[in-house]
PDB file of C-alpha atoms in Angstrom:
ATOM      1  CA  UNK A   1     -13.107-120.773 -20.470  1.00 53.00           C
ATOM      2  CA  UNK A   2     -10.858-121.611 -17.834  1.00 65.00           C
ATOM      3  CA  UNK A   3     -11.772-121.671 -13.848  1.00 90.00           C
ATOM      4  CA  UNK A   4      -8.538-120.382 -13.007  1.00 96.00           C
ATOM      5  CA  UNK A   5      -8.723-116.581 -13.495  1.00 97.00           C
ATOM      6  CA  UNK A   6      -5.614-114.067 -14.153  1.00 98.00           C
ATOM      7  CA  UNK A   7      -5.410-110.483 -13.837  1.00 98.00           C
ATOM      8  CA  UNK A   8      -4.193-108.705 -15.966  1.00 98.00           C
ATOM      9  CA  UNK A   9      -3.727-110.047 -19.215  1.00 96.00           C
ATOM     10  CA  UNK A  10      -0.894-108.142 -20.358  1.00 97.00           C
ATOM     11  CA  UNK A  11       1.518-106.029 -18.023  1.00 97.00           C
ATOM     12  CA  UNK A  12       4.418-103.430 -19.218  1.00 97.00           C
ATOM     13  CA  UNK A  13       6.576-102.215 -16.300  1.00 95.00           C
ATOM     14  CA  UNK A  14       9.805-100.924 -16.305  1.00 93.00           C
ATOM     15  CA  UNK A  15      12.977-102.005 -13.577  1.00 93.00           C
ATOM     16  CA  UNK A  16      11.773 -99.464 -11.295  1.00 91.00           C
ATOM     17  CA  UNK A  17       7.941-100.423 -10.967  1.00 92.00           C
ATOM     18  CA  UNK A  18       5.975-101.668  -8.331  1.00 96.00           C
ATOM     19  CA  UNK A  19       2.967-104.093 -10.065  1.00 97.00           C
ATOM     20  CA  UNK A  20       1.004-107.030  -9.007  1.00 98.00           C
ATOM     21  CA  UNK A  21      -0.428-110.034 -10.340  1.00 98.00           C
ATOM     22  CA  UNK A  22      -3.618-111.889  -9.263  1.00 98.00           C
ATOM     23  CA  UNK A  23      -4.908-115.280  -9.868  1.00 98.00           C
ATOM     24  CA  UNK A  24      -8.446-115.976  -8.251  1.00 98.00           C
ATOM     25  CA  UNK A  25      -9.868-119.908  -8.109  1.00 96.00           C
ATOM     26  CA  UNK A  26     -13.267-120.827  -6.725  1.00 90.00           C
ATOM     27  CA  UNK A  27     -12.733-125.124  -7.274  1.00 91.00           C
ATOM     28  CA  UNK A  28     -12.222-125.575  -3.050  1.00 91.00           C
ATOM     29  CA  UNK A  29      -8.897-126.673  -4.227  1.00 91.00           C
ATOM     30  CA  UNK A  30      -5.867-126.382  -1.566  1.00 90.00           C
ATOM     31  CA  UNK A  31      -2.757-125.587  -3.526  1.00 92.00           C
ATOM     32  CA  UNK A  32      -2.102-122.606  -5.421  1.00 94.00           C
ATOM     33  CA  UNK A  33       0.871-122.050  -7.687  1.00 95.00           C
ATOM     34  CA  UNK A  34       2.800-119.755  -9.422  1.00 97.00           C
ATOM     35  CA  UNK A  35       4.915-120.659 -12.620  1.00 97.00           C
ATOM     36  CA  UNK A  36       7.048-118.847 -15.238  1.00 98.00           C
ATOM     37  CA  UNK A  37       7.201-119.757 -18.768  1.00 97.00           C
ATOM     38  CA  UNK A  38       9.313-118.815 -21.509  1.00 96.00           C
ATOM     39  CA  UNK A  39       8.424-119.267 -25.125  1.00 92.00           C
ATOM     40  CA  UNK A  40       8.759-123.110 -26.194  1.00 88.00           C
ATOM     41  CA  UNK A  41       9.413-123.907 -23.038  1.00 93.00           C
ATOM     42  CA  UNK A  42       7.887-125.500 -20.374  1.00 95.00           C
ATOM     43  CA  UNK A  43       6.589-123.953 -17.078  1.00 96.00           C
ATOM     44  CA  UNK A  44       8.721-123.576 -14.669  1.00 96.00           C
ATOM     45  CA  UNK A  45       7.628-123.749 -11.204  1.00 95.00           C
ATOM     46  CA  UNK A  46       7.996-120.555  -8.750  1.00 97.00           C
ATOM     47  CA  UNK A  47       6.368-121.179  -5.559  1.00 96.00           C
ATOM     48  CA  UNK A  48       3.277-123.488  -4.077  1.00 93.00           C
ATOM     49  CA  UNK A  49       1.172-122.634  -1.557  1.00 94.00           C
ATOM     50  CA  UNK A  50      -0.453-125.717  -0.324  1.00 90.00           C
ATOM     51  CA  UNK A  51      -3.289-124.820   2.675  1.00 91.00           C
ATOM     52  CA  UNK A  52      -2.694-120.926   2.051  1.00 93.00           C
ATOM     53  CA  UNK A  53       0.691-121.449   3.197  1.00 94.00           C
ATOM     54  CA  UNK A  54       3.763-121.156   1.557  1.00 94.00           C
ATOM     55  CA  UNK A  55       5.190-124.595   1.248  1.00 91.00           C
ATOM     56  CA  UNK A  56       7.968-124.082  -1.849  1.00 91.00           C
ATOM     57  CA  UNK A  57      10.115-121.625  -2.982  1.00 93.00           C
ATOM     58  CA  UNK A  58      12.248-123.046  -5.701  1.00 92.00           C
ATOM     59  CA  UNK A  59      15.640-120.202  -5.195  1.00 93.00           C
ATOM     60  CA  UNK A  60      13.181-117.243  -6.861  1.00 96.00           C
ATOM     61  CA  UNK A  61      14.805-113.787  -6.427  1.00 96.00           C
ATOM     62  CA  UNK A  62      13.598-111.447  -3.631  1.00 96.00           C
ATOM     63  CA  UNK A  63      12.283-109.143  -6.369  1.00 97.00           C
ATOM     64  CA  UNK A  64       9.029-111.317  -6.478  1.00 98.00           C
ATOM     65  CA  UNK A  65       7.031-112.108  -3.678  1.00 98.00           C
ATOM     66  CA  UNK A  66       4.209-114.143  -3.363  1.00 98.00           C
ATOM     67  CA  UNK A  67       1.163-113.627  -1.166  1.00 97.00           C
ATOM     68  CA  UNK A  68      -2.177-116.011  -0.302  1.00 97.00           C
ATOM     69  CA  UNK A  69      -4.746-113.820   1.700  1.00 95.00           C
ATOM     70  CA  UNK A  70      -7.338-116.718   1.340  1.00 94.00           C
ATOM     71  CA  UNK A  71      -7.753-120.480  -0.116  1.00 91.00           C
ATOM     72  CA  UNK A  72      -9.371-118.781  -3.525  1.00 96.00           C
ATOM     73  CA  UNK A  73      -6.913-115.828  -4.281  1.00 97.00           C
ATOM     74  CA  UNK A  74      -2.699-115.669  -4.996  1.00 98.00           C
ATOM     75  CA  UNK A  75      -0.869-112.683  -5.682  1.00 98.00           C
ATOM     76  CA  UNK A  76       2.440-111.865  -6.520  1.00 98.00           C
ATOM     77  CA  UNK A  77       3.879-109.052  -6.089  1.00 98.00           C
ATOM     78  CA  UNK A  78       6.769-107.577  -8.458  1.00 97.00           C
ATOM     79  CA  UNK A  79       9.904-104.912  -7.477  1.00 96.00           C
ATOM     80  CA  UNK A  80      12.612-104.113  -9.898  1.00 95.00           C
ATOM     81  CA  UNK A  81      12.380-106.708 -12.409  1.00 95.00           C
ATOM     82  CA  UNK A  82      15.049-106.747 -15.239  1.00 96.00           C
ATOM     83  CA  UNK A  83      14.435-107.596 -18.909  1.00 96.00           C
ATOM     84  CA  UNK A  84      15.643-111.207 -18.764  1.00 96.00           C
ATOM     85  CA  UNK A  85      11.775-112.124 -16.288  1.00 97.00           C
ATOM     86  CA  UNK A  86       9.588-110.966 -19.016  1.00 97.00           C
ATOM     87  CA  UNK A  87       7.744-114.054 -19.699  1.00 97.00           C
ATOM     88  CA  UNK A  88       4.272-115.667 -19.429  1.00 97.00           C
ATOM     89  CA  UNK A  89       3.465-115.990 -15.628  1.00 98.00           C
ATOM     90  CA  UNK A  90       0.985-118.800 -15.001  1.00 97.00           C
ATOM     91  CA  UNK A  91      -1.386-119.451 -11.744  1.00 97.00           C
ATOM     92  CA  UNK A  92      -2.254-122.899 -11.160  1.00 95.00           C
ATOM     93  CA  UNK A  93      -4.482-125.209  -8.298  1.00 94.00           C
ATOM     94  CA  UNK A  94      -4.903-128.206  -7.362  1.00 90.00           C
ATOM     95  CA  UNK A  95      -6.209-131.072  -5.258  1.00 81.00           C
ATOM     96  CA  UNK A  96      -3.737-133.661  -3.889  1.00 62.00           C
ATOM     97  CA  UNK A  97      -2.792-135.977  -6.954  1.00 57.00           C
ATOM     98  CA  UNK A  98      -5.188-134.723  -9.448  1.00 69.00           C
ATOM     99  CA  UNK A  99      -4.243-132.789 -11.911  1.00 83.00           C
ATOM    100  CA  UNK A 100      -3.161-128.535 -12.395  1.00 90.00           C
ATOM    101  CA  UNK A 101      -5.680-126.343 -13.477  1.00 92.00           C
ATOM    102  CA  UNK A 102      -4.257-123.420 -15.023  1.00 94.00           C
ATOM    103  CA  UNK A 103      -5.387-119.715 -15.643  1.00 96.00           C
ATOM    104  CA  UNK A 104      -4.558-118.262 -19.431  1.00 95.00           C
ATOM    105  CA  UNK A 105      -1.257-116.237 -17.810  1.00 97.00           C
ATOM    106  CA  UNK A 106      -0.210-112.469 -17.865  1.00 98.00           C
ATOM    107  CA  UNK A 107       1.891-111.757 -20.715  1.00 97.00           C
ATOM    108  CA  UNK A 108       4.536-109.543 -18.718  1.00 97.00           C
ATOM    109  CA  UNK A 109       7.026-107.303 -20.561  1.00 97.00           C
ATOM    110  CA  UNK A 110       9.681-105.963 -18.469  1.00 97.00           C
ATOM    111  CA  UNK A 111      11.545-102.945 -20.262  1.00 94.00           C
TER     112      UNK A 111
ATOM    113  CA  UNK B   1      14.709-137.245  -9.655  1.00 53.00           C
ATOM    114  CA  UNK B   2      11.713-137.627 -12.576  1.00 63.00           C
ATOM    115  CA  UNK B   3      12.776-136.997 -15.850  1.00 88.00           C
ATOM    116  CA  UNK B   4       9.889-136.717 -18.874  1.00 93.00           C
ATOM    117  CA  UNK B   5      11.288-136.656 -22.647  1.00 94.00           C
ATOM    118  CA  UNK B   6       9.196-135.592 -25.732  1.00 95.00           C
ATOM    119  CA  UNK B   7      10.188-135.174 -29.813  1.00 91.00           C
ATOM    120  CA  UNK B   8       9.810-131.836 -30.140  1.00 92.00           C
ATOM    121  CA  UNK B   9       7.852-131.639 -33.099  1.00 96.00           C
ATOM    122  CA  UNK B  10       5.347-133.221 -35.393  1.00 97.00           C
ATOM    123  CA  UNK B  11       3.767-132.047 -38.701  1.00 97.00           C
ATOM    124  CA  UNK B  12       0.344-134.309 -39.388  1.00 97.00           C
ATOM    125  CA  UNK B  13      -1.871-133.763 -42.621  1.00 97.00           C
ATOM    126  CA  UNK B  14      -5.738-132.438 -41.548  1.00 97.00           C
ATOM    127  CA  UNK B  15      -8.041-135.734 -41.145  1.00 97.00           C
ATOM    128  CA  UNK B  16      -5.217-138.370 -40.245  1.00 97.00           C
ATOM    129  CA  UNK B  17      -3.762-139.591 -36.747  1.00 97.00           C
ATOM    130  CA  UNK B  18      -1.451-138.104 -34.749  1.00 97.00           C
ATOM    131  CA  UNK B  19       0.323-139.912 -32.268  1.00 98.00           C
ATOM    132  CA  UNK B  20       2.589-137.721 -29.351  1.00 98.00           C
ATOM    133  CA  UNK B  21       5.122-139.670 -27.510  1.00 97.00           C
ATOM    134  CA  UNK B  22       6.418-139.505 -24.210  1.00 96.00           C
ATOM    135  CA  UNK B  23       8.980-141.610 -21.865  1.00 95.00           C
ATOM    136  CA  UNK B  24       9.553-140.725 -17.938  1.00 92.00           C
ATOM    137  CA  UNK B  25      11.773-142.503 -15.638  1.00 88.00           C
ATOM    138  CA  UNK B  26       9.635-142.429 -11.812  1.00 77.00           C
ATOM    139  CA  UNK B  27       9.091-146.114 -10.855  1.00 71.00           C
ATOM    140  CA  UNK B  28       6.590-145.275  -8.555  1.00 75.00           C
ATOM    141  CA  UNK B  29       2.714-145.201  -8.712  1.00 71.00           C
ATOM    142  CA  UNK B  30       2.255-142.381 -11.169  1.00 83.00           C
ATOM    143  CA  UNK B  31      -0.311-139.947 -12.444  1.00 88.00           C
ATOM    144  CA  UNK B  32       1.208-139.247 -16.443  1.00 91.00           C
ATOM    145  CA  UNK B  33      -0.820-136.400 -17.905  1.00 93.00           C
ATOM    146  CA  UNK B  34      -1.108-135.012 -21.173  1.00 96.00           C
ATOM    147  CA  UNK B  35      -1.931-130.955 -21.367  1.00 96.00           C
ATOM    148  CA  UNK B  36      -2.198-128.824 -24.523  1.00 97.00           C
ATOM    149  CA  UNK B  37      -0.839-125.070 -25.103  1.00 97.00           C
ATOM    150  CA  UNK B  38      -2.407-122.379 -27.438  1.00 95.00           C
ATOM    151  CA  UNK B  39      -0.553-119.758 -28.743  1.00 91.00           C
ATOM    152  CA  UNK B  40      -1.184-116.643 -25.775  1.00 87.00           C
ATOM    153  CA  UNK B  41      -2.765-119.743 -23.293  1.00 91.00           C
ATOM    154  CA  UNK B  42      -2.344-121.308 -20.289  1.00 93.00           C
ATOM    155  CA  UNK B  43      -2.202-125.327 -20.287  1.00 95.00           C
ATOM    156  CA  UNK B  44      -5.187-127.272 -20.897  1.00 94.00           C
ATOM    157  CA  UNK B  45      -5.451-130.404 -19.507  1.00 92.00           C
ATOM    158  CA  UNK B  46      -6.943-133.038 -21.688  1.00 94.00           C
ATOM    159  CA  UNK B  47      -6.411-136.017 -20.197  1.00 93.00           C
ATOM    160  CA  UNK B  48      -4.844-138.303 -17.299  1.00 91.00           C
ATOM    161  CA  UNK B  49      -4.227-141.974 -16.589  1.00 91.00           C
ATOM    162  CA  UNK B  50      -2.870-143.662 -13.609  1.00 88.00           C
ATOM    163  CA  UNK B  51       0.307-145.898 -13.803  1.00 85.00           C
ATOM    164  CA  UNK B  52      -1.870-149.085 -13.485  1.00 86.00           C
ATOM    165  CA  UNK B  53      -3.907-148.249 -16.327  1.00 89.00           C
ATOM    166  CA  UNK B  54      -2.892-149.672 -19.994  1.00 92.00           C
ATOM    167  CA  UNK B  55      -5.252-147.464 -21.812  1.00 95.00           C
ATOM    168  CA  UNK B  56      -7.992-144.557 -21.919  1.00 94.00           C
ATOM    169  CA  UNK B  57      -9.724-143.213 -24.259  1.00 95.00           C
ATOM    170  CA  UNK B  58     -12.131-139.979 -24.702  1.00 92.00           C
ATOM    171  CA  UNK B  59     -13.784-138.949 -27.881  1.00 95.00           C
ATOM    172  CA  UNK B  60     -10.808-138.647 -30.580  1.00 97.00           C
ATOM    173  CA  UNK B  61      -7.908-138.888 -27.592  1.00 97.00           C
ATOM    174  CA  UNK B  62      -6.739-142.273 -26.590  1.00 97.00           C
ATOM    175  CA  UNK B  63      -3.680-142.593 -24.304  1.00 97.00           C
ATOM    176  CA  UNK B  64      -1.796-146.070 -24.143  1.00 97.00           C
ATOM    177  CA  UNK B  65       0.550-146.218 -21.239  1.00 95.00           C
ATOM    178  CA  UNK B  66       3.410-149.040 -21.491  1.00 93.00           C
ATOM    179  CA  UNK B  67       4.979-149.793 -18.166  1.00 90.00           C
ATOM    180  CA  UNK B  68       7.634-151.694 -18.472  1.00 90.00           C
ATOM    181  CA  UNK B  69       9.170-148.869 -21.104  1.00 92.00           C
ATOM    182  CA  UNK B  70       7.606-146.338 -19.015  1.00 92.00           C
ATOM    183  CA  UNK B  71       6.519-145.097 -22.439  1.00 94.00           C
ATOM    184  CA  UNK B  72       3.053-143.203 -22.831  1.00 95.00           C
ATOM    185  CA  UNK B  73       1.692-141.814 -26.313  1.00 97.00           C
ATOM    186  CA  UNK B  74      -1.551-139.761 -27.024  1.00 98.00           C
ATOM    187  CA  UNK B  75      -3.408-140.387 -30.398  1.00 98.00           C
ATOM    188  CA  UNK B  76      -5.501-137.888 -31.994  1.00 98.00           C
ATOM    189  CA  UNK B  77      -8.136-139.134 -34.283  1.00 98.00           C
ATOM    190  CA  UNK B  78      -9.113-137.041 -37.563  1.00 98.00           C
ATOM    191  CA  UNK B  79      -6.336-134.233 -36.461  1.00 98.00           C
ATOM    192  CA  UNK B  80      -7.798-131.200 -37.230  1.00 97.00           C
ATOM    193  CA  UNK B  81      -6.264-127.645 -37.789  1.00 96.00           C
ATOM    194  CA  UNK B  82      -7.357-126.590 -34.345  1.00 95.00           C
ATOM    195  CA  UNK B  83      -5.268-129.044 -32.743  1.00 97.00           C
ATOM    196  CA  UNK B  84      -2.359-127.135 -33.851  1.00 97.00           C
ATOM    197  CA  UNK B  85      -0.597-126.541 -30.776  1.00 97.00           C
ATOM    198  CA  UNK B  86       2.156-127.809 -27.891  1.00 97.00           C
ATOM    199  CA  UNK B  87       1.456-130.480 -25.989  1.00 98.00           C
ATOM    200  CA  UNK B  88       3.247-131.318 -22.615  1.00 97.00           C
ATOM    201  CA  UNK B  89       3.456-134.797 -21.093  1.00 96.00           C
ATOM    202  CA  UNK B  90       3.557-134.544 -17.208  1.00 94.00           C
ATOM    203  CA  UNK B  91       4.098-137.065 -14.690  1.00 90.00           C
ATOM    204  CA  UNK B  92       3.511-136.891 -10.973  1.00 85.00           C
ATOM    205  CA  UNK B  93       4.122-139.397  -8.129  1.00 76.00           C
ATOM    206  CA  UNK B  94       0.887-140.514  -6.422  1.00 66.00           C
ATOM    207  CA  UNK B  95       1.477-139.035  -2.824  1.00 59.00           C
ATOM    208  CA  UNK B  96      -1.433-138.100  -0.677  1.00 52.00           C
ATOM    209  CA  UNK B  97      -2.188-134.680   1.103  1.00 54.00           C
ATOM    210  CA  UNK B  98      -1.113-131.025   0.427  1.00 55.00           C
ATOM    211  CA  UNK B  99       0.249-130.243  -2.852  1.00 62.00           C
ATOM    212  CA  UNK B 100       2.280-132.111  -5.712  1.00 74.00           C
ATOM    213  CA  UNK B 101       4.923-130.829  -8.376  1.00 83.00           C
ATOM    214  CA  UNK B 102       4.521-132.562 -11.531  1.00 88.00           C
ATOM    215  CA  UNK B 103       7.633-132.581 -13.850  1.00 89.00           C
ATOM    216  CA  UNK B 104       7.095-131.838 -17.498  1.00 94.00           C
ATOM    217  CA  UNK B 105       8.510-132.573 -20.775  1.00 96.00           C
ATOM    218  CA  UNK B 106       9.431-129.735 -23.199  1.00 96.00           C
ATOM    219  CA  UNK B 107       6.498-130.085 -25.216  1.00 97.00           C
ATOM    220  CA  UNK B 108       5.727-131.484 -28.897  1.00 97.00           C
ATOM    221  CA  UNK B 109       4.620-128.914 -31.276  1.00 97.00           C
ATOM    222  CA  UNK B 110       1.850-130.172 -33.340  1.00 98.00           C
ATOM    223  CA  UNK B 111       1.423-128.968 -36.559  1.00 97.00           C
ATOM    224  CA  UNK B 112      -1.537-129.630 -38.818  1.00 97.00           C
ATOM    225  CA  UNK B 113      -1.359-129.123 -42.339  1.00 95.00           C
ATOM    226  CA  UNK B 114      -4.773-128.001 -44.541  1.00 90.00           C
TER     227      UNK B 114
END
């Protein structure tokens, strides 16, 4: 069991859908992430919230948009995806230096 | 920047050793992690050393961290079919406050013959 917990497991949504995905963490820890992973590859980091701010954006299209309404839950919040950003999305926290905890992902299909 | 490098694959026979191996290029104080995928998963972590350690070990995992190649490997003792799976070497500098990025490698897929 993991103490990172994703919502939903799976998601389907076509270009023109509005959907959301939520990631919930009760550690205390003070960063929050959000990465994308393709198969056989590694994650690829999306955004970090460090203090339930948003501290980095690495270039992500406008069509996702993160939000932190408190230290223990992350969102993010889809619009118009294409094909090409169905992947595994993964939420992650952390303390400082220590290491990522990681939720199991939602599997999202984009069609 | 960080760079991490892994083989991408290794194929071990059920009961013997398997040894992953990593390099990264950060000459800083380090945290180097190792953290396993399932298929349909998130990343596990399993383990963690800091760049002035030489060597940890838990149960059947022992990591050995060489400095001076900035080489780390992770040995699995009596590999079993369950640890059939990719495993990421990640390496982060040891800053203090707010958050941290580590940088992965690609990930070795380990496959563990019956």
């Amino acid at each position: 069991d993991t103490e990172v917990t994703q919502t939903p497991k799976h998601l389907v949504m076509g270009m023109t859908n509005k959907k959301s995905l939520k990631c919930e963490q009760h550690m205390g820890h003070r960063a929050m992430y959000w990465y994308k992973q393709k198969a056989k590859k590694p994650p690829e980091l999306m955004f970090v919230y460090s203090y339930e701010k948003l501290s980095i954006n690495e270039s992500v299209p406008s069509r996702f948009s993160p939000e932190c309404p408190n230290s223990s839950l992350l969102n993010l919040h889809l619009h118009a995806l294409q094909p090409e950003d169905s992947a595994l999305y993964l939420c992650a926290s952390g303390q400082e230096a220590r290491a990522l905890h990681f939720g199991n992902g939602t599997r999202l299909t984009v069609t | 920047g960080e760079d991490v490098e892994q083989s991408l694959f290794l194929s071990v026979r059920e009961g013997d050793s398997s040894v992953i191996n990593c390099t990264y290029t950060d000459s800083s104080s380090t945290y180097l992690y190792w953290y396993k995928q399932e298929p349909g998963a998130g990343l596990q972590l399993l383990t963690y050393i800091f760049s002035n350690m030489d060597m940890k070990q838990d149960q059947r995992l022992t990591v050995l961290l060489n400095k001076k190649d900035k080489h780390l490997s992770l040995r699995i003792a009596d590999t079993q079919t369950g640890d059939s799976a990719i495993y990421f070497c990640a390496e982060s500098p040891a800053a203090s406050g707010g958050s941290y990025i580590p940088t992965f490698g690609r990930g070795t897929s380990l496959i563990v013959h019956p």
